[in-house]
Amino acid sequence: MSKLLMATGLYLSMVAGVCAQQTTPSAATRAVPKNIFEALEGEAPGQGHVVIYQSDELRRLVGVVSGRYGAVLGREGNTSLLMGYRIQFFSGNTPSSKAEAQSRAALIRQLVPEYNCYISFNAPFWRLVVGDFLSMAQAREVRNRLLGVLPAWSKESYVIKDKVRILNYDPTADE
């Protein structure tokens, strides 16, 4: 009798296991979570159950890019002013710094005429910055390309955050 009960119990547990496997959604059929909260709170076999207690306001804000990034600071015709990146190729405060900034700008204009050069004076420094880039990666790529031709400038060139002028800026378009 006990062997019959054990065999029946074993059979029932195998049938229950097969049924459970058939009703559990596979990874391919599971719904894709809409946000990090759904991804963490979802149940999966063998992974436990997570409950997150969070205000609806915070849930609404998570994953949203702040409005200050990518915001247009101003417009002039078809040019938009935004926060972005430029490459600083010179900064000096000697009597010859203005001439040095101008000569470097002339050389850069010859090498890469597609990028604007900006010379500014903020006492006591003359500064030369190049380009208008939305991402640091774009600025680094151009900096590396220019340093391949002008390696002597490598120790005094930096990618800096600055206000940039972007022609025909469309915030909905991918970079």
XYZ file of N, CA and C in Angstrom:
525
model
N 0.817 -1.184 0.000
C 0.000 0.000 0.000
C 0.862 1.250 0.000
N 1.950 1.217 0.831
C 2.802 2.399 0.910
C 3.541 2.619 -0.406
N 3.890 1.523 -1.111
C 4.536 1.676 -2.412
C 3.575 2.304 -3.406
N 2.301 1.934 -3.323
C 1.292 2.499 -4.213
C 1.111 3.985 -3.931
N 1.099 4.359 -2.657
C 0.975 5.778 -2.289
C 2.196 6.572 -2.752
N 3.372 5.990 -2.593
C 4.586 6.682 -3.030
C 4.594 6.840 -4.542
N 4.206 5.794 -5.275
C 4.168 5.868 -6.734
C 3.142 6.895 -7.191
N 1.966 6.906 -6.537
C 0.925 7.873 -6.889
C 1.401 9.291 -6.584
N 2.035 9.481 -5.429
C 2.559 10.802 -5.050
C 3.616 11.275 -6.023
N 4.515 10.366 -6.430
C 5.553 10.707 -7.393
C 4.941 11.084 -8.733
N 3.952 10.315 -9.174
C 3.277 10.590 -10.439
C 2.589 11.955 -10.395
N 1.865 12.226 -9.307
C 1.153 13.501 -9.182
C 2.122 14.683 -9.142
N 3.249 14.519 -8.476
C 4.212 15.622 -8.417
C 4.838 15.874 -9.788
N 5.070 14.805 -10.567
C 5.603 14.977 -11.917
C 4.587 15.676 -12.809
N 3.319 15.275 -12.715
C 2.265 15.901 -13.519
C 2.135 17.371 -13.131
N 2.172 17.662 -11.844
C 2.063 19.044 -11.374
C 3.247 19.872 -11.876
N 4.432 19.295 -11.884
C 5.616 20.003 -12.379
C 5.514 20.315 -13.854
N 5.033 19.343 -14.636
C 4.859 19.558 -16.074
C 3.819 20.643 -16.315
N 2.716 20.613 -15.582
C 1.663 21.630 -15.734
C 2.186 23.006 -15.349
N 2.960 23.063 -14.287
C 3.499 24.353 -13.843
C 4.444 24.920 -14.888
N 5.250 24.060 -15.510
C 6.163 24.524 -16.544
C 5.405 25.041 -17.751
N 4.279 24.433 -18.059
C 3.515 24.853 -19.224
C 2.787 26.165 -18.977
N 2.399 26.460 -17.737
C 1.653 27.684 -17.469
C 2.554 28.861 -17.127
N 3.816 28.632 -16.796
C 4.730 29.731 -16.500
C 5.200 30.342 -17.811
N 5.041 31.665 -17.968
C 5.465 32.277 -19.223
C 6.979 32.202 -19.369
N 7.410 31.944 -20.575
C 8.845 31.884 -20.822
C 9.388 33.303 -20.927
N 10.696 33.413 -20.930
C 11.332 34.729 -21.023
C 10.943 35.429 -22.324
N 10.695 34.643 -23.368
C 10.343 35.236 -24.655
C 8.933 35.799 -24.665
N 8.021 35.214 -23.851
C 6.633 35.671 -23.880
C 6.304 36.651 -22.763
N 7.216 36.865 -21.805
C 6.969 37.810 -20.724
C 6.887 39.223 -21.270
N 6.024 40.032 -20.667
C 5.880 41.420 -21.099
C 7.143 42.210 -20.756
N 7.512 43.115 -21.639
C 8.666 43.972 -21.405
C 8.262 45.053 -20.407
N 9.023 45.237 -19.331
C 8.651 46.248 -18.338
C 8.731 47.657 -18.921
N 7.834 48.538 -18.458
C 7.791 49.917 -18.943
C 8.820 50.797 -18.254
N 9.214 50.437 -17.038
C 10.184 51.242 -16.298
C 10.948 50.346 -15.328
N 11.883 50.944 -14.610
C 12.727 50.176 -13.689
C 11.914 49.574 -12.552
N 10.845 50.267 -12.135
C 10.028 49.745 -11.041
C 9.339 48.442 -11.452
N 8.774 48.407 -12.653
C 8.129 47.174 -13.131
C 9.150 46.058 -13.303
N 10.332 46.403 -13.778
C 11.363 45.381 -13.982
C 11.789 44.759 -12.656
N 11.913 45.583 -11.628
C 12.336 45.059 -10.327
C 11.216 44.343 -9.593
N 9.982 44.807 -9.762
C 8.859 44.220 -9.033
C 8.300 42.968 -9.701
N 8.669 42.698 -10.930
C 8.154 41.532 -11.633
C 8.570 40.236 -10.966
N 7.734 39.227 -11.134
C 8.040 37.924 -10.554
C 8.619 37.017 -11.628
N 9.620 36.265 -11.231
C 10.211 35.277 -12.116
C 10.543 34.055 -11.274
N 10.360 32.869 -11.839
C 10.625 31.648 -11.076
C 12.062 31.620 -10.564
N 12.200 31.344 -9.284
C 13.521 31.217 -8.688
C 14.225 32.529 -8.403
N 13.553 33.663 -8.622
C 14.213 34.945 -8.400
C 13.601 35.745 -7.260
N 12.623 35.208 -6.596
C 12.032 35.907 -5.462
C 11.043 36.972 -5.893
N 10.612 37.768 -4.913
C 9.613 38.804 -5.157
C 10.081 40.096 -4.500
N 10.086 41.184 -5.253
C 10.532 42.481 -4.754
C 9.348 43.429 -4.735
N 9.203 44.166 -3.640
C 8.164 45.188 -3.533
C 8.861 46.517 -3.292
N 8.534 47.523 -4.093
C 9.119 48.853 -3.939
C 8.025 49.804 -3.493
N 8.253 50.468 -2.375
C 7.320 51.472 -1.874
C 7.875 52.838 -2.259
N 7.209 53.492 -3.201
C 7.696 54.764 -3.711
C 6.515 55.639 -4.063
N 6.663 56.947 -3.890
C 5.566 57.855 -4.221
C 5.339 57.869 -5.732
N 4.111 58.142 -6.123
C 3.786 58.208 -7.548
C 4.570 59.317 -8.239
N 4.826 60.407 -7.533
C 5.578 61.526 -8.111
C 6.994 61.088 -8.487
N 7.654 60.358 -7.602
C 9.001 59.880 -7.899
C 8.972 58.853 -9.024
N 8.000 57.985 -9.019
C 7.872 57.007 -10.108
C 7.710 57.714 -11.451
N 6.980 58.820 -11.448
C 6.747 59.567 -12.686
C 8.042 60.217 -13.177
N 8.898 60.651 -12.252
C 10.116 61.370 -12.622
C 11.284 60.466 -12.997
N 11.299 59.235 -12.500
C 12.422 58.340 -12.773
C 12.472 58.010 -14.259
N 13.671 58.167 -14.830
C 13.868 57.857 -16.236
C 13.567 59.009 -17.165
N 13.192 60.165 -16.621
C 12.903 61.333 -17.451
C 14.118 62.250 -17.413
N 14.552 62.710 -18.577
C 15.695 63.608 -18.651
C 15.266 64.983 -18.171
N 16.072 65.576 -17.329
C 15.778 66.904 -16.797
C 15.668 67.910 -17.930
N 14.771 68.854 -17.795
C 14.547 69.860 -18.821
C 15.727 70.775 -19.061
N 16.631 70.905 -18.081
C 17.748 71.818 -18.284
C 18.788 71.260 -19.252
N 18.801 69.944 -19.479
C 19.728 69.365 -20.441
C 19.074 69.370 -21.809
N 19.756 69.897 -22.793
C 19.206 69.955 -24.137
C 18.246 71.106 -24.330
N 18.059 71.930 -23.283
C 17.142 73.056 -23.399
C 17.799 74.160 -24.218
N 17.016 74.769 -25.082
C 17.506 75.871 -25.898
C 17.592 77.104 -25.007
N 18.785 77.695 -24.924
C 19.003 78.876 -24.094
C 18.611 80.150 -24.828
N 18.644 80.092 -26.150
C 18.284 81.251 -26.959
C 18.317 80.900 -28.430
N 17.726 81.766 -29.240
C 17.711 81.557 -30.698
C 18.053 82.861 -31.396
N 18.754 82.723 -32.504
C 19.057 83.860 -33.361
C 18.942 83.359 -34.797
N 17.827 83.690 -35.441
C 17.571 83.151 -36.776
C 17.404 81.647 -36.704
N 18.203 80.920 -37.488
C 18.117 79.454 -37.475
C 19.223 78.820 -36.620
N 19.832 79.619 -35.747
C 20.876 79.131 -34.851
C 20.353 79.110 -33.418
N 20.588 77.994 -32.727
C 20.152 77.842 -31.333
C 21.363 77.847 -30.412
N 21.196 78.445 -29.243
C 22.241 78.464 -28.222
C 21.887 77.428 -27.164
N 22.798 76.460 -26.948
C 22.575 75.375 -25.985
C 23.839 75.156 -25.164
N 23.708 74.389 -24.086
C 24.903 73.959 -23.361
C 25.462 72.745 -24.105
N 26.754 72.790 -24.357
C 27.402 71.709 -25.077
C 28.884 71.688 -24.745
N 29.711 71.373 -25.746
C 31.144 71.205 -25.513
C 31.941 71.873 -26.622
N 33.106 72.358 -26.241
C 34.077 72.916 -27.179
C 35.450 72.398 -26.786
N 36.401 72.590 -27.699
C 37.777 72.178 -27.429
C 38.589 73.435 -27.162
N 39.197 73.517 -25.993
C 40.059 74.659 -25.681
C 41.465 74.311 -26.130
N 42.003 75.136 -27.058
C 43.341 74.885 -27.574
C 44.374 75.890 -27.087
N 43.921 76.943 -26.426
C 44.896 77.909 -25.921
C 44.277 78.743 -24.817
N 45.091 79.031 -23.808
C 44.735 79.967 -22.751
C 46.036 80.571 -22.256
N 46.137 81.899 -22.315
C 47.380 82.539 -21.892
C 47.152 83.949 -21.390
N 48.104 84.430 -20.572
C 47.990 85.779 -20.032
C 49.278 86.576 -20.187
N 50.047 86.284 -21.222
C 51.260 87.051 -21.497
C 50.934 88.148 -22.502
N 51.841 89.115 -22.685
C 51.575 90.183 -23.664
C 51.363 89.667 -25.095
N 51.916 88.505 -25.411
C 51.767 87.966 -26.767
C 50.617 86.958 -26.890
N 49.808 86.791 -25.859
C 48.751 85.768 -25.863
C 47.684 86.013 -26.925
N 47.335 87.281 -27.154
C 46.317 87.577 -28.175
C 46.814 87.135 -29.548
N 48.051 87.474 -29.875
C 48.624 87.090 -31.169
C 48.735 85.569 -31.287
N 49.099 84.905 -30.193
C 49.203 83.436 -30.200
C 47.842 82.797 -30.453
N 46.811 83.302 -29.783
C 45.455 82.769 -29.981
C 45.012 82.966 -31.427
N 45.309 84.136 -31.990
C 44.917 84.410 -33.376
C 45.675 83.534 -34.365
N 46.960 83.299 -34.124
C 47.722 82.460 -35.060
C 47.278 80.997 -34.978
N 46.963 80.523 -33.778
C 46.466 79.145 -33.643
C 45.095 79.001 -34.301
N 44.252 80.012 -34.137
C 42.927 79.968 -34.766
C 43.060 79.918 -36.282
N 43.992 80.695 -36.844
C 44.201 80.692 -38.296
C 44.650 79.312 -38.771
N 45.536 78.676 -38.021
C 46.011 77.339 -38.389
C 44.871 76.320 -38.324
N 44.062 76.394 -37.284
C 42.939 75.454 -37.150
C 41.923 75.672 -38.265
N 41.675 76.939 -38.624
C 40.731 77.221 -39.726
C 41.220 76.611 -41.037
N 42.542 76.561 -41.234
C 43.091 75.933 -42.439
C 42.904 74.419 -42.401
N 43.122 73.828 -41.224
C 43.038 72.371 -41.096
C 41.601 71.859 -41.121
N 40.714 72.522 -40.393
C 39.313 72.090 -40.304
C 38.390 73.308 -40.429
N 38.169 73.774 -41.638
C 37.351 74.981 -41.819
C 35.888 74.794 -41.407
N 35.447 73.559 -41.242
C 34.045 73.312 -40.875
C 33.746 73.623 -39.412
N 34.779 73.835 -38.589
C 34.575 74.144 -37.171
C 34.912 75.602 -36.896
N 34.028 76.265 -36.155
C 34.245 77.667 -35.800
C 35.297 77.786 -34.709
N 36.095 78.858 -34.792
C 37.070 79.193 -33.759
C 36.565 80.426 -33.022
N 36.664 80.404 -31.702
C 36.205 81.521 -30.881
C 37.361 81.988 -30.004
N 37.745 83.257 -30.160
C 38.779 83.857 -29.320
C 38.071 84.791 -28.353
N 38.371 84.635 -27.071
C 37.736 85.496 -26.069
C 38.786 86.019 -25.096
N 38.449 87.148 -24.473
C 39.319 87.730 -23.451
C 38.511 87.904 -22.187
N 38.926 87.228 -21.140
C 38.334 87.371 -19.818
C 39.512 87.643 -18.894
N 39.707 88.920 -18.556
C 40.914 89.393 -17.884
C 41.359 88.430 -16.786
N 42.605 88.061 -16.786
C 43.700 88.470 -17.664
C 44.014 87.457 -18.773
N 43.060 86.583 -19.122
C 43.356 85.478 -20.037
C 42.747 85.654 -21.427
N 43.568 85.326 -22.438
C 43.076 85.136 -23.803
C 42.837 83.650 -23.965
N 41.746 83.317 -24.627
C 41.378 81.909 -24.741
C 40.919 81.613 -26.164
N 41.312 80.456 -26.684
C 40.860 79.982 -27.993
C 40.114 78.674 -27.792
N 38.850 78.646 -28.222
C 38.068 77.408 -28.192
C 37.565 77.130 -29.598
N 37.352 75.855 -29.882
C 36.997 75.424 -31.236
C 35.773 74.528 -31.200
N 34.870 74.745 -32.152
C 33.748 73.844 -32.377
C 32.517 74.141 -31.559
N 31.440 73.498 -31.956
C 30.142 73.546 -31.283
C 29.612 72.121 -31.274
N 29.782 71.421 -30.166
C 29.430 70.007 -30.092
C 28.355 69.779 -29.041
N 27.372 68.952 -29.366
C 26.328 68.615 -28.401
C 26.796 67.568 -27.403
N 27.723 66.706 -27.816
C 28.186 65.656 -26.904
C 29.691 65.742 -26.693
N 30.114 65.278 -25.535
C 31.535 65.244 -25.221
C 32.259 64.277 -26.158
N 31.591 63.213 -26.550
C 32.205 62.225 -27.449
C 32.561 62.855 -28.794
N 31.672 63.696 -29.328
C 31.962 64.377 -30.596
C 33.179 65.280 -30.443
N 33.222 66.042 -29.352
C 34.339 66.959 -29.118
C 35.651 66.188 -28.963
N 35.619 65.089 -28.234
C 36.840 64.288 -28.051
C 37.347 63.722 -29.377
N 36.421 63.286 -30.210
C 36.811 62.723 -31.508
C 37.534 63.766 -32.357
N 36.993 64.978 -32.427
C 37.626 66.044 -33.212
C 38.951 66.454 -32.572
N 38.996 66.535 -31.249
C 40.245 66.878 -30.551
C 41.331 65.864 -30.888
N 41.000 64.591 -30.822
C 41.987 63.549 -31.129
C 42.462 63.636 -32.571
N 41.538 63.938 -33.476
C 41.908 64.075 -34.889
C 42.869 65.253 -35.082
N 42.588 66.384 -34.430
C 43.464 67.550 -34.554
C 44.813 67.322 -33.882
N 44.817 66.630 -32.761
C 46.086 66.371 -32.082
C 46.962 65.399 -32.865
N 46.363 64.632 -33.757
C 47.155 63.789 -34.643
C 48.015 64.625 -35.580
N 47.526 65.823 -35.912
C 48.254 66.738 -36.791
C 49.078 67.742 -35.977
N 48.584 68.081 -34.778
C 49.234 69.090 -33.926
C 49.575 68.501 -32.549
N 50.455 67.514 -32.477
C 50.716 66.841 -31.201
C 51.333 67.753 -30.137
N 51.997 68.820 -30.523
C 52.621 69.719 -29.546
C 51.581 70.432 -28.684
N 50.340 70.481 -29.132
C 49.278 71.178 -28.396
C 48.561 70.269 -27.397
N 48.935 69.023 -27.314
C 48.162 68.062 -26.518
C 48.111 68.398 -25.029
N 49.181 68.951 -24.482
C 49.197 69.217 -23.038
C 48.339 70.406 -22.640
N 47.984 71.255 -23.590
C 47.164 72.415 -23.237
C 45.821 72.424 -23.969
N 45.360 71.267 -24.391
C 44.039 71.202 -25.030
C 43.111 70.350 -24.179
N 41.885 70.838 -24.042
C 40.894 70.182 -23.187
C 39.525 70.279 -23.829
N 38.672 69.315 -23.541
C 37.258 69.429 -23.887
C 36.600 70.118 -22.702
N 35.887 71.208 -22.986
C 35.254 71.984 -21.916
C 33.762 72.121 -22.176
N 33.014 72.314 -21.108
C 31.581 72.567 -21.214
C 31.412 74.057 -21.467
N 30.570 74.409 -22.448
C 30.401 75.807 -22.820
C 29.069 75.968 -23.542
N 28.650 77.197 -23.715
C 27.470 77.465 -24.537
C 27.893 77.320 -25.991
N 27.096 76.592 -26.763
C 27.434 76.344 -28.167
C 26.313 76.824 -29.074
N 26.679 77.097 -30.311
C 25.720 77.537 -31.322
C 25.499 76.392 -32.308
N 24.261 75.931 -32.400
C 23.927 74.812 -33.281
C 22.976 75.313 -34.361
N 23.344 75.085 -35.601
C 22.548 75.502 -36.751
C 21.397 74.529 -36.967
N 20.192 75.031 -37.150
C 18.988 74.223 -37.415
C 18.803 73.117 -36.377
N 18.904 73.452 -35.108
C 18.797 72.458 -34.033
C 17.377 71.918 -33.940
N 17.266 70.593 -33.933
C 15.984 69.913 -33.764
C 16.119 68.974 -32.571
N 15.509 69.327 -31.416
C 15.673 68.491 -30.223
C 15.062 67.106 -30.347
N 14.185 66.887 -31.318
C 13.565 65.569 -31.472
C 14.410 64.629 -32.313
N 15.386 65.160 -33.040
C 16.228 64.325 -33.905
C 17.334 63.680 -33.088
N 17.775 62.494 -33.508
C 18.907 61.826 -32.865
C 20.178 62.540 -33.272
N 21.172 62.503 -32.354
C 22.448 63.160 -32.636
C 23.191 62.460 -33.734
